[in-house]
Short mmCIF file of C-alpha atoms and ligand atoms in Angstrom, two decimals:
data_model
loop_
_atom_site.label_atom_id
_atom_site.label_comp_id
_atom_site.label_asym_id
_atom_site.label_seq_id
_atom_site.Cartn_x
_atom_site.Cartn_y
_atom_site.Cartn_z
CA MET A 736 13.77 -10.33 -0.60
CA SER A 737 15.32 -13.56 0.68
CA GLY A 738 13.42 -16.82 0.95
CA GLU A 739 13.96 -17.18 4.71
CA GLN A 740 12.07 -14.21 6.05
CA LYS A 741 10.79 -13.99 9.55
CA ILE A 742 7.09 -13.59 10.11
CA ALA A 743 6.07 -10.16 11.40
CA ILE A 744 2.33 -10.74 11.71
CA ARG A 745 0.49 -14.05 11.72
CA VAL A 746 -3.27 -14.11 11.17
CA ARG A 747 -5.02 -17.38 11.96
CA ASP A 748 -8.65 -18.44 11.50
CA LEU A 749 -9.79 -14.85 11.84
CA GLU A 750 -13.52 -14.45 11.98
CA VAL A 751 -15.34 -11.11 12.03
CA SER A 752 -19.03 -10.28 12.02
CA TYR A 753 -21.04 -7.09 12.36
CA ASP A 754 -24.22 -8.37 14.01
CA ASP A 755 -25.45 -11.08 11.62
CA ASN A 756 -23.20 -10.00 8.79
CA ARG A 757 -20.22 -12.38 8.62
CA VAL A 758 -17.58 -10.35 6.78
CA LEU A 759 -14.44 -12.43 7.41
CA GLN A 760 -14.00 -16.14 8.06
CA ASN A 761 -11.11 -18.63 7.79
CA ILE A 762 -8.66 -15.82 7.20
CA ASN A 763 -5.13 -17.23 7.36
CA PHE A 764 -2.00 -15.48 6.16
CA ASP A 765 1.41 -14.21 7.25
CA VAL A 766 3.05 -10.85 6.75
CA HIS A 767 6.80 -11.36 6.43
CA GLU A 768 9.31 -8.87 7.78
CA GLY A 769 10.31 -6.34 5.16
CA GLU A 770 7.65 -7.24 2.62
CA ILE A 771 4.84 -5.20 1.12
CA LEU A 772 1.66 -7.21 1.50
CA VAL A 773 -1.34 -5.94 -0.40
CA ILE A 774 -4.92 -6.67 0.62
CA LEU A 775 -7.19 -6.28 -2.38
CA GLY A 776 -10.71 -6.88 -3.53
CA GLU A 777 -13.79 -5.02 -4.61
CA SER A 778 -15.52 -2.41 -2.48
CA GLY A 779 -17.26 -3.82 0.57
CA CYS A 780 -15.35 -7.11 0.66
CA GLY A 781 -13.84 -6.38 4.08
CA LYS A 782 -10.38 -4.89 3.43
CA SER A 783 -10.68 -2.07 5.97
CA THR A 784 -12.31 -4.49 8.39
CA LEU A 785 -9.31 -6.81 8.12
CA LEU A 786 -6.89 -3.93 8.69
CA ARG A 787 -8.81 -2.71 11.76
CA HIS A 788 -8.65 -6.20 13.25
CA MET A 789 -4.95 -6.60 12.50
CA LEU A 790 -4.52 -3.46 14.61
CA MET A 791 -6.97 -4.92 17.16
CA LEU A 792 -9.05 -1.73 17.15
CA ARG A 793 -12.00 -4.10 17.40
CA SER A 794 -11.97 -7.66 18.75
CA PRO A 795 -12.71 -10.42 16.24
CA GLN A 796 -15.36 -13.07 16.88
CA GLY A 797 -12.71 -15.78 16.52
CA GLY A 798 -9.12 -16.55 15.61
CA SER A 799 -5.87 -14.79 16.43
CA VAL A 800 -3.49 -12.10 15.25
CA HIS A 801 0.10 -12.58 16.43
CA TYR A 802 2.69 -9.82 16.33
CA GLY A 803 5.91 -11.67 17.11
CA ASP A 804 5.02 -13.96 20.01
CA ILE A 805 2.15 -11.85 21.26
CA ASP A 806 -1.46 -12.68 20.50
CA LEU A 807 -3.11 -9.29 20.14
CA CYS A 808 -6.50 -10.82 20.98
CA GLN A 809 -5.19 -11.77 24.44
CA ALA A 810 -3.21 -8.58 25.06
CA SER A 811 -4.31 -5.99 27.63
CA GLU A 812 -5.03 -2.42 26.56
CA ASN A 813 -1.66 -1.38 28.01
CA GLU A 814 0.14 -4.09 26.06
CA LEU A 815 -1.73 -3.09 22.92
CA ASP A 816 -0.70 0.55 23.39
CA GLU A 817 2.90 -0.60 23.68
CA ILE A 818 2.65 -2.80 20.58
CA ARG A 819 0.97 -0.08 18.54
CA ARG A 820 4.09 2.08 19.04
CA ASP A 821 5.66 -0.24 16.45
CA PHE A 822 2.82 0.46 14.03
CA GLY A 823 2.26 3.45 11.77
CA VAL A 824 -1.22 3.80 10.35
CA LEU A 825 -2.75 5.78 7.54
CA PHE A 826 -6.49 5.18 7.62
CA GLN A 827 -8.79 5.36 4.61
CA SER A 828 -10.33 8.53 5.98
CA GLY A 829 -7.01 9.59 7.51
CA ALA A 830 -6.92 13.20 6.53
CA LEU A 831 -4.73 15.78 8.22
CA PHE A 832 -6.32 17.95 10.89
CA LYS A 833 -7.39 21.07 9.05
CA SER A 834 -6.75 23.50 11.90
CA LEU A 835 -3.12 22.41 12.41
CA THR A 836 -0.09 23.14 10.25
CA LEU A 837 1.47 20.28 8.35
CA GLY A 838 4.34 20.26 10.85
CA ASP A 839 2.01 20.07 13.88
CA ASN A 840 0.06 17.27 12.19
CA VAL A 841 3.22 15.25 11.69
CA ALA A 842 4.42 16.02 15.24
CA MET A 843 1.17 14.91 16.84
CA PRO A 844 2.02 11.23 17.59
CA ALA A 845 5.39 12.27 19.01
CA VAL A 846 3.80 14.93 21.22
CA GLU A 847 1.09 12.55 22.35
CA PHE A 848 3.07 9.34 22.93
CA THR A 849 6.61 10.39 23.87
CA ASN A 850 8.46 12.70 26.24
CA LEU A 851 10.77 13.96 23.52
CA SER A 852 11.78 17.61 23.76
CA LYS A 853 10.25 20.22 21.51
CA ASP A 854 13.54 20.61 19.63
CA THR A 855 13.88 16.87 19.03
CA ILE A 856 10.32 16.65 17.77
CA GLU A 857 10.95 19.58 15.46
CA GLU A 858 13.98 17.78 14.08
CA LEU A 859 11.97 14.58 13.65
CA VAL A 860 9.25 16.42 11.77
CA HIS A 861 11.82 18.08 9.54
CA LEU A 862 13.40 14.70 8.74
CA LYS A 863 10.12 12.92 8.03
CA LEU A 864 8.87 15.71 5.79
CA GLU A 865 12.14 15.52 3.85
CA MET A 866 11.63 11.78 3.46
CA VAL A 867 8.24 12.18 1.83
CA GLY A 868 9.31 15.05 -0.40
CA LEU A 869 7.70 17.86 1.63
CA GLY A 870 10.87 19.34 3.10
CA GLY A 871 10.47 22.91 4.38
CA MET A 872 6.68 22.89 4.14
CA GLN A 873 5.90 22.43 7.85
CA GLU A 874 4.26 25.84 8.21
CA LEU A 875 1.68 25.23 5.48
CA MET A 876 -1.93 24.48 6.37
CA PRO A 877 -3.52 21.31 4.90
CA SER A 878 -5.81 23.47 2.73
CA GLN A 879 -2.68 24.80 1.00
CA LEU A 880 -1.59 21.28 0.01
CA SER A 881 -2.70 19.23 -2.98
CA GLY A 882 -4.37 15.84 -2.41
CA GLY A 883 -1.11 14.02 -3.15
CA MET A 884 0.82 16.26 -0.75
CA GLN A 885 -1.76 15.63 1.97
CA LYS A 886 -1.28 11.87 1.54
CA ARG A 887 2.48 12.35 1.81
CA GLY A 888 1.89 14.40 4.97
CA GLY A 889 -0.23 11.58 6.39
CA LEU A 890 2.57 9.20 5.57
CA ALA A 891 5.11 11.41 7.34
CA ARG A 892 2.83 11.46 10.39
CA ALA A 893 2.48 7.65 10.29
CA MET A 894 6.28 7.38 10.21
CA VAL A 895 7.17 9.91 12.86
CA LEU A 896 7.79 7.29 15.57
CA ASP A 897 9.86 5.05 13.25
CA PRO A 898 7.32 2.24 12.92
CA LYS A 899 8.35 -1.33 12.17
CA VAL A 900 5.11 -1.94 10.33
CA LEU A 901 3.14 0.59 8.28
CA PHE A 902 -0.53 0.06 7.52
CA PHE A 903 -2.17 2.03 4.72
CA ASP A 904 -5.80 1.95 3.73
CA GLU A 905 -6.23 3.04 0.10
CA PRO A 906 -3.25 5.42 -0.06
CA SER A 907 -3.96 6.44 -3.65
CA ALA A 908 -7.75 6.86 -3.42
CA GLY A 909 -8.83 10.08 -5.10
CA LEU A 910 -5.44 10.78 -6.68
CA ASP A 911 -4.76 11.12 -10.39
CA PRO A 912 -2.73 8.29 -11.98
CA VAL A 913 0.54 10.25 -12.05
CA THR A 914 0.31 11.36 -8.40
CA SER A 915 -0.75 7.86 -7.45
CA ALA A 916 2.28 6.38 -9.23
CA SER A 917 4.58 8.80 -7.44
CA LEU A 918 3.07 7.77 -4.09
CA ASP A 919 3.65 4.12 -5.04
CA HIS A 920 7.24 5.00 -5.78
CA LEU A 921 7.58 6.63 -2.37
CA ILE A 922 6.11 3.53 -0.70
CA ILE A 923 8.62 1.29 -2.48
CA THR A 924 11.52 3.61 -1.60
CA LEU A 925 10.56 3.67 2.10
CA ASN A 926 10.21 -0.10 2.11
CA GLU A 927 13.56 -0.64 0.43
CA THR A 928 15.61 1.98 2.23
CA LEU A 929 14.16 1.62 5.74
CA GLY A 930 13.10 -2.03 5.55
CA ILE A 931 9.66 -1.16 6.92
CA THR A 932 7.12 -3.97 6.64
CA MET A 933 3.99 -2.70 4.93
CA VAL A 934 0.39 -3.79 4.77
CA VAL A 935 -1.40 -1.85 2.05
CA VAL A 936 -5.10 -2.01 1.22
CA THR A 937 -5.87 -1.03 -2.35
CA HIS A 938 -8.02 -1.92 -5.28
CA GLU A 939 -5.94 0.04 -7.81
CA LEU A 940 -4.51 -2.47 -10.27
CA GLU A 941 -1.53 -0.31 -11.20
CA SER A 942 -0.58 0.06 -7.53
CA ILE A 943 -0.97 -3.64 -6.89
CA HIS A 944 1.40 -4.48 -9.72
CA ALA A 945 3.82 -1.73 -8.74
CA ILE A 946 4.19 -2.35 -5.02
CA ALA A 947 2.96 -5.81 -3.96
CA HIS A 948 5.46 -8.52 -3.09
CA HIS A 949 2.54 -10.66 -2.07
CA ALA A 950 -1.21 -10.09 -2.22
CA ILE A 951 -4.31 -11.57 -0.69
CA MET A 952 -7.66 -11.09 -2.35
CA LEU A 953 -10.93 -10.94 -0.45
CA GLY A 954 -14.31 -11.39 -2.10
CA LYS A 955 -17.61 -9.66 -1.60
CA ASN A 956 -20.22 -12.05 -0.14
CA HIS A 957 -17.34 -14.47 0.36
CA PRO A 958 -15.88 -14.18 3.85
CA GLY A 959 -12.69 -16.19 3.14
CA ILE A 960 -9.56 -15.39 1.14
CA LEU A 961 -10.34 -15.87 -2.56
CA ALA A 962 -6.73 -16.17 -3.66
CA GLU A 963 -3.21 -15.23 -2.66
CA GLY A 964 0.11 -14.95 -4.40
CA THR A 965 2.17 -12.47 -6.39
CA PRO A 966 0.20 -10.04 -8.58
CA ASN A 967 1.23 -12.05 -11.63
CA GLU A 968 0.03 -15.28 -10.07
CA LEU A 969 -3.31 -13.70 -9.24
CA GLN A 970 -3.67 -12.22 -12.69
CA ASN A 971 -3.27 -15.70 -14.14
CA SER A 972 -5.35 -17.41 -11.46
CA ASP A 973 -7.49 -20.45 -12.30
CA ILE A 974 -10.34 -18.77 -10.41
CA PRO A 975 -12.52 -16.83 -12.90
CA ARG A 976 -13.57 -14.24 -10.33
CA VAL A 977 -9.95 -13.43 -9.50
CA ARG A 978 -8.91 -13.23 -13.15
CA ALA A 979 -11.94 -11.03 -13.87
CA PHE A 980 -10.85 -8.51 -11.21
CA PHE A 981 -7.38 -8.28 -12.72
CA ASN A 982 -8.78 -7.87 -16.22
CA ARG A 983 -11.35 -5.26 -15.14
CA GLU A 984 -14.22 -7.53 -16.19
CA ARG A 985 -17.55 -7.51 -14.44
CA TYR A 986 -18.23 -10.77 -12.67
CA ASP A 987 -21.44 -12.23 -11.33
CA GLU A 988 -21.52 -15.24 -9.01
CA ASN A 989 -24.34 -16.87 -10.99
CA HIS A 990 -23.36 -15.91 -14.52
CA GLY A 991 -19.56 -15.62 -14.40
CA VAL A 992 -17.82 -12.94 -16.45
CA LEU A 993 -20.38 -10.53 -17.92
CA SER A 994 -19.88 -9.13 -21.38
CA GLY A 995 -20.69 -5.51 -22.26
CA ASN A 996 -21.78 -2.91 -19.71
N1 ATP B 2070 -18.62 -0.52 11.75
C1 ATP B 2070 -19.38 -1.30 10.96
N2 ATP B 2070 -20.60 -1.72 11.37
C2 ATP B 2070 -21.36 -2.53 10.60
N3 ATP B 2070 -20.99 -2.99 9.39
C3 ATP B 2070 -19.79 -2.62 8.94
C4 ATP B 2070 -18.91 -1.76 9.69
N4 ATP B 2070 -17.79 -1.58 8.98
C5 ATP B 2070 -17.93 -2.28 7.84
N5 ATP B 2070 -19.13 -2.91 7.81
C6 ATP B 2070 -19.62 -3.79 6.72
O1 ATP B 2070 -18.63 -4.77 6.47
C7 ATP B 2070 -18.47 -4.98 5.08
C8 ATP B 2070 -17.02 -4.71 4.70
O2 ATP B 2070 -16.74 -3.34 4.89
P1 ATP B 2070 -15.28 -2.74 4.74
O3 ATP B 2070 -15.35 -1.31 5.06
O4 ATP B 2070 -14.32 -3.57 5.52
O5 ATP B 2070 -15.04 -2.98 3.17
P2 ATP B 2070 -13.85 -2.48 2.22
O6 ATP B 2070 -13.39 -3.68 1.46
O7 ATP B 2070 -12.85 -1.73 3.01
O8 ATP B 2070 -14.62 -1.50 1.20
P3 ATP B 2070 -14.08 -0.17 0.43
O9 ATP B 2070 -13.18 -0.66 -0.68
O10 ATP B 2070 -15.32 0.45 -0.11
O11 ATP B 2070 -13.37 0.68 1.43
C9 ATP B 2070 -19.48 -4.09 4.39
O12 ATP B 2070 -20.62 -4.87 4.13
C10 ATP B 2070 -19.78 -3.03 5.43
O13 ATP B 2070 -21.09 -2.56 5.29
MG1 MG B 2071 -12.22 0.22 3.00
#
């Protein structure tokens, strides 16, 4: 990672509400090309909401999200479709379609969004499955795969169109620590070998330490960014609430760090 990285995505003064519930406000940060940016914070703080608005799947109440020179808030649906070709996404609920083979799941974006021939798509699927450690398994049904393998399959699908930016929402949710660590390793390998910029939502401390070049922390009942920096910087933050998260301590806005259970 050099010091002079270009900015891939620029979020400025982002503001998001659901009816009267202001979830995000004064959200300002950059995602640099080639970095792994982690969005963290406790459940319900707005991580998935932030990701959805970075993809402009819902318009924010204020602010902007720039991808290169383009403000996604001002872009037409056609322009957004074009831009989203550069993005690979693995949603929090992003399971594989149960009625399709692993191979057909991975092929789906290529079938839907390109005119590539059947043979080319087959080759692409083969390559992407190799990349995530599922080589030769294209004929298996999702029910025949473990949870970790399904996540890898979702990752292969997100990568099938060679995205410049990959977005993951809780990639290791529901996985055991060993499988989760191996997924982290895969994420790092893909970032390092392909140079893909990554935006990863997670609240798993081990993952944060393993993969994050830079992290931003959101707070529940606090619509702004609580803190940002490297995982080590956040762990040693002057802000008690941030330190508490990294030390697995319960924290209450009125009483600070709570002792006992
Ligand atoms: N579509 C929606 N309509 C109304 N409220 C929503 C919607 N999506 C999220 N919210 C609310 O916004 C807040 C943030 O939700 P969000 O899903 O972004 O949190 P999160 O940090 O991703 O949580 P988790 O770690 O549990 O996935 C919550 O209070 C939630 O109830
Ligand atoms: Mg979420």
